[in-house]
mmCIF file of C-alpha atoms in Angstrom:
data_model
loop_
_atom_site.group_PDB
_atom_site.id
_atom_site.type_symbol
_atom_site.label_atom_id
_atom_site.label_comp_id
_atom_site.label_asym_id
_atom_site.label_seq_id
_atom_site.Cartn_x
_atom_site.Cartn_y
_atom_site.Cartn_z
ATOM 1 C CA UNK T 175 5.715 -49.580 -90.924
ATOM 2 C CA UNK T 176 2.998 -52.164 -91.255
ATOM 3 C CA UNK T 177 -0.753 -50.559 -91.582
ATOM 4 C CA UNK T 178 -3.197 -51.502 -88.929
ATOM 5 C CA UNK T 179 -7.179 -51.554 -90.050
ATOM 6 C CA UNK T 180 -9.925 -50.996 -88.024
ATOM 7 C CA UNK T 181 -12.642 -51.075 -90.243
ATOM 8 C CA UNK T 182 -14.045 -50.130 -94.329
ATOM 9 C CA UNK T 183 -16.606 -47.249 -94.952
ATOM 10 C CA UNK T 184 -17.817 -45.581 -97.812
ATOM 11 C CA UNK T 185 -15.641 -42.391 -98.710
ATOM 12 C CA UNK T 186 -18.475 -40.129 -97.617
ATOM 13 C CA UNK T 187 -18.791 -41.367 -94.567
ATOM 14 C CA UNK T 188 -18.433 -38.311 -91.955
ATOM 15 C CA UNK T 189 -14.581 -37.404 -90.835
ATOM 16 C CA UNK T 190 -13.376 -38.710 -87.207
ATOM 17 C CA UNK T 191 -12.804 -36.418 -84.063
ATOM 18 C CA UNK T 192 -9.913 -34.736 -84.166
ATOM 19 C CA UNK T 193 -7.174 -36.706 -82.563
ATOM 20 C CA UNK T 194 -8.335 -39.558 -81.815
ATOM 21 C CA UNK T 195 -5.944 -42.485 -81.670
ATOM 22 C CA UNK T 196 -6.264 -46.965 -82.116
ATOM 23 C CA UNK T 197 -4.437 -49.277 -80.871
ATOM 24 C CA UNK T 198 -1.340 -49.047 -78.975
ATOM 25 C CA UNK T 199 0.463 -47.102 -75.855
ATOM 26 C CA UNK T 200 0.867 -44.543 -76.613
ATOM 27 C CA UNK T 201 -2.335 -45.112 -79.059
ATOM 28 C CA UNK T 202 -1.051 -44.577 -82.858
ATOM 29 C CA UNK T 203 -3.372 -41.433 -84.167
ATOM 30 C CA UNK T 204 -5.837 -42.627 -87.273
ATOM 31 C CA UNK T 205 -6.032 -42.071 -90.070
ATOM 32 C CA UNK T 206 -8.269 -42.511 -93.170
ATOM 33 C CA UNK T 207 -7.146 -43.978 -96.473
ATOM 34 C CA UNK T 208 -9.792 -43.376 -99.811
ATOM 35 C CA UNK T 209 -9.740 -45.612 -103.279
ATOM 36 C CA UNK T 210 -13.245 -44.232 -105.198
ATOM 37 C CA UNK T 211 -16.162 -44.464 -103.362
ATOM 38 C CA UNK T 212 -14.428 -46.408 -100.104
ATOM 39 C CA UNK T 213 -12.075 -45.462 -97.451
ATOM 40 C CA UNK T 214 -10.951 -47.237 -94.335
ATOM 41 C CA UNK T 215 -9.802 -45.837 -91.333
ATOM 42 C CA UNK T 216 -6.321 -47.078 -90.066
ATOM 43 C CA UNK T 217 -3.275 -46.397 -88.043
ATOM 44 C CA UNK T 218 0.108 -47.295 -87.468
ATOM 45 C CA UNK T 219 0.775 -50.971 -86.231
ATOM 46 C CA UNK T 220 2.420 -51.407 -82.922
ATOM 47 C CA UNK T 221 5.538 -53.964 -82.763
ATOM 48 C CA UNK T 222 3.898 -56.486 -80.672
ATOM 49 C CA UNK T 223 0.825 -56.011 -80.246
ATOM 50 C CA UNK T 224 -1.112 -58.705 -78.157
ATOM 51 C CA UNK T 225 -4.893 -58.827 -77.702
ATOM 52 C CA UNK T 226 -4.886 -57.358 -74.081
ATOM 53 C CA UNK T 227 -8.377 -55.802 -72.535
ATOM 54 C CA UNK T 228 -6.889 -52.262 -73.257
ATOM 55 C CA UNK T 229 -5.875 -53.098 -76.483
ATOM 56 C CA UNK T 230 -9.416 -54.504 -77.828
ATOM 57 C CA UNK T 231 -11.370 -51.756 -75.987
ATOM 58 C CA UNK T 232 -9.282 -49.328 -78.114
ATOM 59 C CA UNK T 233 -10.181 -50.974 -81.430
ATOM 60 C CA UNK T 234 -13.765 -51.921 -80.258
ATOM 61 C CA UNK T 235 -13.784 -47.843 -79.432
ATOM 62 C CA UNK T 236 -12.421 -46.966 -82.744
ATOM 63 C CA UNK T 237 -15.049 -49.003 -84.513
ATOM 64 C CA UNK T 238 -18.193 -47.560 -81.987
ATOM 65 C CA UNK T 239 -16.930 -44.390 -83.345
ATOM 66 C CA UNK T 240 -17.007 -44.676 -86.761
ATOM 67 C CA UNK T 241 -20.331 -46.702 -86.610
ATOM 68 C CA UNK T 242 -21.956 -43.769 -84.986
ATOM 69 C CA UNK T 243 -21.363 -41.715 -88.510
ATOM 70 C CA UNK T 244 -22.712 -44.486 -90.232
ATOM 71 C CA UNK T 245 -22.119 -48.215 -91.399
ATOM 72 C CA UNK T 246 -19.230 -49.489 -91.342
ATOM 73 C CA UNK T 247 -17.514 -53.124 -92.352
ATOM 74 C CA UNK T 248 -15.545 -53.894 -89.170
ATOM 75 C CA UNK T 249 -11.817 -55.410 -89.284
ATOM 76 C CA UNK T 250 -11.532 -58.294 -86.357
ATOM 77 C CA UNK T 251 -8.600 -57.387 -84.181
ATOM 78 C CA UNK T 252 -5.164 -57.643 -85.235
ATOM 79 C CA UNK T 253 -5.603 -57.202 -88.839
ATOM 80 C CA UNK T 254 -2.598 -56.024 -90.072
ATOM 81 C CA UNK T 255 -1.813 -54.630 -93.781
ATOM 82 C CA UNK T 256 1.921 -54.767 -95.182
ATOM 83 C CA UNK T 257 1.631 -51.489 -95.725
ATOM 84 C CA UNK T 258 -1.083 -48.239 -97.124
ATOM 85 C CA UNK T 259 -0.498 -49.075 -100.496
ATOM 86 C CA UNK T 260 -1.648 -52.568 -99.738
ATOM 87 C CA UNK T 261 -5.024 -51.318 -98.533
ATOM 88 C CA UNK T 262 -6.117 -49.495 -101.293
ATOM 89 C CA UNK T 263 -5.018 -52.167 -103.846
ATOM 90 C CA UNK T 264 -7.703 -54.383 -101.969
ATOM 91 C CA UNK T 265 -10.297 -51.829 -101.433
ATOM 92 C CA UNK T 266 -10.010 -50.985 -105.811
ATOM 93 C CA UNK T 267 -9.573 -54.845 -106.326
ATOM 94 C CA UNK T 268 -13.061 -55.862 -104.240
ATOM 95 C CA UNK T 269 -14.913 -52.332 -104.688
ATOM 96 C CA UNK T 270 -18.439 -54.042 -105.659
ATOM 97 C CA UNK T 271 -17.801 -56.247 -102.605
ATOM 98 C CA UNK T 272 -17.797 -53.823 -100.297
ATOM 99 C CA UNK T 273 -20.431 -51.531 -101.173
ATOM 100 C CA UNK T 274 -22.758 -54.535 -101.649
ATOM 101 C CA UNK T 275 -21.946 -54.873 -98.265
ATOM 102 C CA UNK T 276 -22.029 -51.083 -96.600
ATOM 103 C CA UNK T 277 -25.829 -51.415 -98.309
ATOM 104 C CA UNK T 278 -26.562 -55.017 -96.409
ATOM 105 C CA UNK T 279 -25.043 -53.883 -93.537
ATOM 106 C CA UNK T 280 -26.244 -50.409 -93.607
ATOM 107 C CA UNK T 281 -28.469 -49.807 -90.062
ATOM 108 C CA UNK T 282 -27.935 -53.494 -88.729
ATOM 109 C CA UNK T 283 -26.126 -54.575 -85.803
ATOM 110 C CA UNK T 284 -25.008 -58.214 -84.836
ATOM 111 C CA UNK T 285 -25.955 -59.930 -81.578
ATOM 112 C CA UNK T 286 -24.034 -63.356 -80.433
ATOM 113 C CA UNK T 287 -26.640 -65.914 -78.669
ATOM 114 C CA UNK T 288 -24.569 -68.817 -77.137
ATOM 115 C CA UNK T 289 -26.270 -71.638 -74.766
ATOM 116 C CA UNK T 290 -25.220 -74.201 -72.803
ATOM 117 C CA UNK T 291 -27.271 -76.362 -70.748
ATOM 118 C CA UNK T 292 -28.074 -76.141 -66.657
ATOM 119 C CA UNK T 293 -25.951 -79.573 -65.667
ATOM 120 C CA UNK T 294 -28.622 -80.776 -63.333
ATOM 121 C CA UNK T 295 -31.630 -79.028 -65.395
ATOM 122 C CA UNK T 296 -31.035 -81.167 -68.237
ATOM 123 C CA UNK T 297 -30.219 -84.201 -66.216
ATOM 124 C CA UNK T 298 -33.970 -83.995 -64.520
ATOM 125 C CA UNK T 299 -35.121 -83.829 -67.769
ATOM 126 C CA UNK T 300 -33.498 -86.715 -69.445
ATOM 127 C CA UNK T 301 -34.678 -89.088 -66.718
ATOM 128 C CA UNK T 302 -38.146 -87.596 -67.023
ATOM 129 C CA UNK T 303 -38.234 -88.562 -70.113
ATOM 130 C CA UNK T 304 -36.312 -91.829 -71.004
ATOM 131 C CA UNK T 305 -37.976 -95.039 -69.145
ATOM 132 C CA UNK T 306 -35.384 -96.923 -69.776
ATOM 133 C CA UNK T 307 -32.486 -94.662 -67.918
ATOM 134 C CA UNK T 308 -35.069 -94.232 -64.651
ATOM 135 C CA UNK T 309 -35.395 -98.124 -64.789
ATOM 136 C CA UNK T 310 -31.760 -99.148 -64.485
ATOM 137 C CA UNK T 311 -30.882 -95.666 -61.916
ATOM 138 C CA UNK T 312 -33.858 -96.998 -59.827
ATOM 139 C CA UNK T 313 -32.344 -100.680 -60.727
ATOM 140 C CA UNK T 314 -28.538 -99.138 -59.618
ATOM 141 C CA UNK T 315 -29.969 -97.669 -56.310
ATOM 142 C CA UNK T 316 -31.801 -100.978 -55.153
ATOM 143 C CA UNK T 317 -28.441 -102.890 -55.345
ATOM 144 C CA UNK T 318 -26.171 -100.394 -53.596
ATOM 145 C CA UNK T 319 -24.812 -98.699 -56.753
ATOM 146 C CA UNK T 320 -25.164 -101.405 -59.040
ATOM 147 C CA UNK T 321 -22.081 -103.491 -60.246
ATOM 148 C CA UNK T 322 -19.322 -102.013 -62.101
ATOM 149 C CA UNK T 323 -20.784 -102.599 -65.777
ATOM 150 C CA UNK T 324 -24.158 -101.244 -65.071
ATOM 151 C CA UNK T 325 -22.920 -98.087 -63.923
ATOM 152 C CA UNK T 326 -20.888 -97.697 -67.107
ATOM 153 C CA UNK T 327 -23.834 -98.446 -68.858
ATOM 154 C CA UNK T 328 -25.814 -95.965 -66.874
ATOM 155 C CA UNK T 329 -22.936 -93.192 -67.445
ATOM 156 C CA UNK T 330 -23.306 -94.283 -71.445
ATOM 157 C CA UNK T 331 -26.591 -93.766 -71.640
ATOM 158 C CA UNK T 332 -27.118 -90.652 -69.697
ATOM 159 C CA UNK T 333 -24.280 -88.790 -71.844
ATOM 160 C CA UNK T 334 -26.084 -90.422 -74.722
ATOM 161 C CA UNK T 335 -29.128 -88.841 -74.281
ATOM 162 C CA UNK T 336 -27.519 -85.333 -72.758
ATOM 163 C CA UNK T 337 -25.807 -85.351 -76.553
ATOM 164 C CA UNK T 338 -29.094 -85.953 -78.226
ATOM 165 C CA UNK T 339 -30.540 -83.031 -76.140
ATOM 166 C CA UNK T 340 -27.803 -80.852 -76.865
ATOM 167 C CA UNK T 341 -28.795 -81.062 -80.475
ATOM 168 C CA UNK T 342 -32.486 -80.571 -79.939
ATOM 169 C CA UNK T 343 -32.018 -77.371 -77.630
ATOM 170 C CA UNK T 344 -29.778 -76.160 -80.120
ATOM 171 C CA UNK T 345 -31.714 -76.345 -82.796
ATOM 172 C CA UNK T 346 -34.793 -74.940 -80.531
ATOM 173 C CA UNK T 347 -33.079 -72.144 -79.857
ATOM 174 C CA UNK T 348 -31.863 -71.180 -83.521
ATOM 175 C CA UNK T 349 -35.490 -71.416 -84.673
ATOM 176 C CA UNK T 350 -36.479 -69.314 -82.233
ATOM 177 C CA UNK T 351 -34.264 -66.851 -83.316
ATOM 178 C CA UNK T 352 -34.210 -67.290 -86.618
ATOM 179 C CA UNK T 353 -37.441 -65.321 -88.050
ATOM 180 C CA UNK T 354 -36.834 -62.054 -86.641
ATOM 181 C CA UNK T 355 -33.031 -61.497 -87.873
ATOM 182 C CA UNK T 356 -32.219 -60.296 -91.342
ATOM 183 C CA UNK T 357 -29.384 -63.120 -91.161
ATOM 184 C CA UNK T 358 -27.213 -65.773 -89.334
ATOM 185 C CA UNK T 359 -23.874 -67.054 -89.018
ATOM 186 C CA UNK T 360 -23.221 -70.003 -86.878
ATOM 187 C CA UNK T 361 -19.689 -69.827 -85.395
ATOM 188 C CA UNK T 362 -17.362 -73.201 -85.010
ATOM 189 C CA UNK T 363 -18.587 -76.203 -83.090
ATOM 190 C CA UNK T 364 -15.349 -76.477 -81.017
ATOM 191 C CA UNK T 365 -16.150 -74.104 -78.675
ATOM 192 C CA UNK T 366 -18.113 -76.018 -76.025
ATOM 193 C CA UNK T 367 -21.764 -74.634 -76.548
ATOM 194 C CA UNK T 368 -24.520 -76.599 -77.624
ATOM 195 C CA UNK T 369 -25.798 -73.219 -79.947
ATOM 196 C CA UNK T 370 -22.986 -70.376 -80.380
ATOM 197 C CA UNK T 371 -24.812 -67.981 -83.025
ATOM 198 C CA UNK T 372 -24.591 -64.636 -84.447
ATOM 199 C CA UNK T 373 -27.702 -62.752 -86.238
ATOM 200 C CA UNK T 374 -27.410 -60.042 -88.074
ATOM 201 C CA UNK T 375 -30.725 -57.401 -86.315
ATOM 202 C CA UNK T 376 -31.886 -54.081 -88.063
ATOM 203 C CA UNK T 377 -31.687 -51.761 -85.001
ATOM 204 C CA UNK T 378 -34.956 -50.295 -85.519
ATOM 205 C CA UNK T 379 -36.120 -53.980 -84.634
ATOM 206 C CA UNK T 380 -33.603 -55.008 -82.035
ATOM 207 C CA UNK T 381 -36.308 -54.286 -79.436
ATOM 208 C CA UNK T 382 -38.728 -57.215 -80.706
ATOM 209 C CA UNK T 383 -35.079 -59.649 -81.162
ATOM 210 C CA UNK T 384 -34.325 -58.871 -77.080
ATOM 211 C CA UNK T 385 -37.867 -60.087 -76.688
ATOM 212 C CA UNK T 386 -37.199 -63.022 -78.287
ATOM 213 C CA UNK T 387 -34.114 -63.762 -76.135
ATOM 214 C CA UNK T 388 -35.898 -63.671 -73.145
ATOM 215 C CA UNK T 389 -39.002 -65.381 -74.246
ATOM 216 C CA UNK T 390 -36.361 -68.115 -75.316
ATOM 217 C CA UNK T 391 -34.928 -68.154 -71.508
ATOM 218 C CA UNK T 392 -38.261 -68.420 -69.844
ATOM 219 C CA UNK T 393 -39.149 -71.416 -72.243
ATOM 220 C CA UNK T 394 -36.355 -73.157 -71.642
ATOM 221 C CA UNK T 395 -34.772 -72.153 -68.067
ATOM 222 C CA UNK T 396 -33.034 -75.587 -68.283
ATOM 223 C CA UNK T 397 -30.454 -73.396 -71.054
ATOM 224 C CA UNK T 398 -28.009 -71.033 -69.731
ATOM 225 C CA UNK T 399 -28.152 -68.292 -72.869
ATOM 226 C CA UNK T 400 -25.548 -65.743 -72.788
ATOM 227 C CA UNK T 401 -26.153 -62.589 -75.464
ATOM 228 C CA UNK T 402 -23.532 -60.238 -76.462
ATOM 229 C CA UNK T 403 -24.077 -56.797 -78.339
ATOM 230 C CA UNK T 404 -24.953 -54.951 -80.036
ATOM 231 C CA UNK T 405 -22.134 -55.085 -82.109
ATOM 232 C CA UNK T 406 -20.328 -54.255 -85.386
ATOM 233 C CA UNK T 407 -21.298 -57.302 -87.691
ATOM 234 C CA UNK T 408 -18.066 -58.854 -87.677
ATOM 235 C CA UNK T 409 -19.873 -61.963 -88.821
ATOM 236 C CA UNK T 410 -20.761 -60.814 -92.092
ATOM 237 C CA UNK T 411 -17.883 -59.077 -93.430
ATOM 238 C CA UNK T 412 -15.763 -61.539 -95.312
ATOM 239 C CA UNK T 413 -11.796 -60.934 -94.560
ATOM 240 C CA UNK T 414 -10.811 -57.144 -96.057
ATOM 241 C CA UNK T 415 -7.851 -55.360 -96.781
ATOM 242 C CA UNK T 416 -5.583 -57.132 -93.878
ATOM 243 C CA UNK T 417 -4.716 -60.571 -92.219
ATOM 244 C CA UNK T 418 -5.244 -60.920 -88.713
ATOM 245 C CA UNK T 419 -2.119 -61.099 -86.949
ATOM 246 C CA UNK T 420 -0.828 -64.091 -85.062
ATOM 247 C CA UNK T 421 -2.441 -63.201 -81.868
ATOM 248 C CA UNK T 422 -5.962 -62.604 -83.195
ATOM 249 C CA UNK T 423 -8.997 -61.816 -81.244
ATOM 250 C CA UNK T 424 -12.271 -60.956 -82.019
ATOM 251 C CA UNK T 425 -12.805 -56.718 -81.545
ATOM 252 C CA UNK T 426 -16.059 -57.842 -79.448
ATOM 253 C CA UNK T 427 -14.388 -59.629 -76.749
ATOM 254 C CA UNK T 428 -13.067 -57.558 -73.962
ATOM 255 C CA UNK T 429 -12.267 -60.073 -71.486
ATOM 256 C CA UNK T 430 -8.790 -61.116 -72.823
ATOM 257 C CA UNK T 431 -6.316 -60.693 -70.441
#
């Protein structure tokens, strides 16, 4: 039976409820494996498991649980050990690693900023700004539309410039952000937001990092900012004791199907 982990704690850290059970139906009961001064908690891994709303709720659950004892280094969802033995090999193997870690981590939580821009926001502000765009739209409108080649050129230019803004909104928004977290990690540029960041916020000044987000919305309203959390800083635990299984989504995300 393959080992499913939820997430790495020192061995002191406080025992779980009586009980309580991970992922799968019915939910596998937990169970906490210890090598020195490190444990993590872990269960049984369900024959194909998929990353379903129930399913991440259960691990996101698991890991809200054991946070509330203390810190914790949180496994994404889906990681999957060959076995228990496996598990503590890695936890003896990368022992300094993780309790460097459990004391970085130790009272932070992450948050996940991602921004896109308001289509016809942005597109106001681009003509605003660029002379040369208003000219030939202005130029376009005179002539019915303008010929075939100046609207391409038109299109061009426009997507030119939205690209360009992308960049400098982005990088607006990061710097806003960026002084009142302890730490940042700035996730792949593939997923279709101009910014998609995750800081790493001491909870006793989460208040002041809120703040922030809204300050950041009311000077730029033509940004659509989305912020998730708090949550376990998935972001700044490198990979532990298990590989994500084929079907891997992040324990934060609840809106799989």
């Amino acid at each position: 039976m393959s080992t499913y982990v939820y997430g790495i704690t020192a061995a002191s850290h406080p025992s779980l409820p009586e009980g309580m059970g991970g992922v799968g139906d019915p939910a596998r009961p937990l169970r906490v494996l210890t090598q020195g001064d490190l444990a993590a908690v872990v269960s049984d891994a369900p024959e194909g498991l998929r990353p379903k709303r129930r399913e991440l709720l259960a691990h996101q659950n698991v890991l809200s649980e054991i946070g509330a004892g203390g810190c914790v280094l949180p496994m994404r969802f889906g990681s999957v050990a060959p076995d228990d033995d496996t598990v503590t090999s890695v936890l003896a193997e990368r022992a300094d690693h993780y309790l460097e870690r459990l004391r970085a981590l130790d009272g932070r939580v992450e948050y996940n900023v991602k921004a896109n821009h308001v289509e016809e926001a942005v597109l106001h502000h681009v003509m605003a700004l660029n002379p040369e765009i208003r000219a030939l739209a202005e130029a376009n409108r005179q002539s019915s539309g303008g010929s075939y080649d100046d609207k391409i050129r038109l299109g061009e230019m426009v997507a030119e410039a939205v690209k360009a803004r992308e960049a400098e909104d982005g990088a607006a928004l990061e710097n806003a952000l960026r002084g009142i977290a302890d730490a940042e990690s700035v996730g792949p540029e593939s997923t279709g937001w101009l910014a998609n960041v995750s800081y790493l916020v001491k909870r006793a000044t989460a208040e002041e990092f809120l703040a922030a987000v809204e300050q950041a919305r009311a000077d730029m309203p033509h940004l659509e900012i989305r912020l998730n959390g708090p949550l376990p800083p998935y972001s700044f635990v490198e990979p532990g004791p298990a590989e994500p299984a084929g079907t891997t989504a992040a324990g934060a995300d609840t809106g799989a199907e």
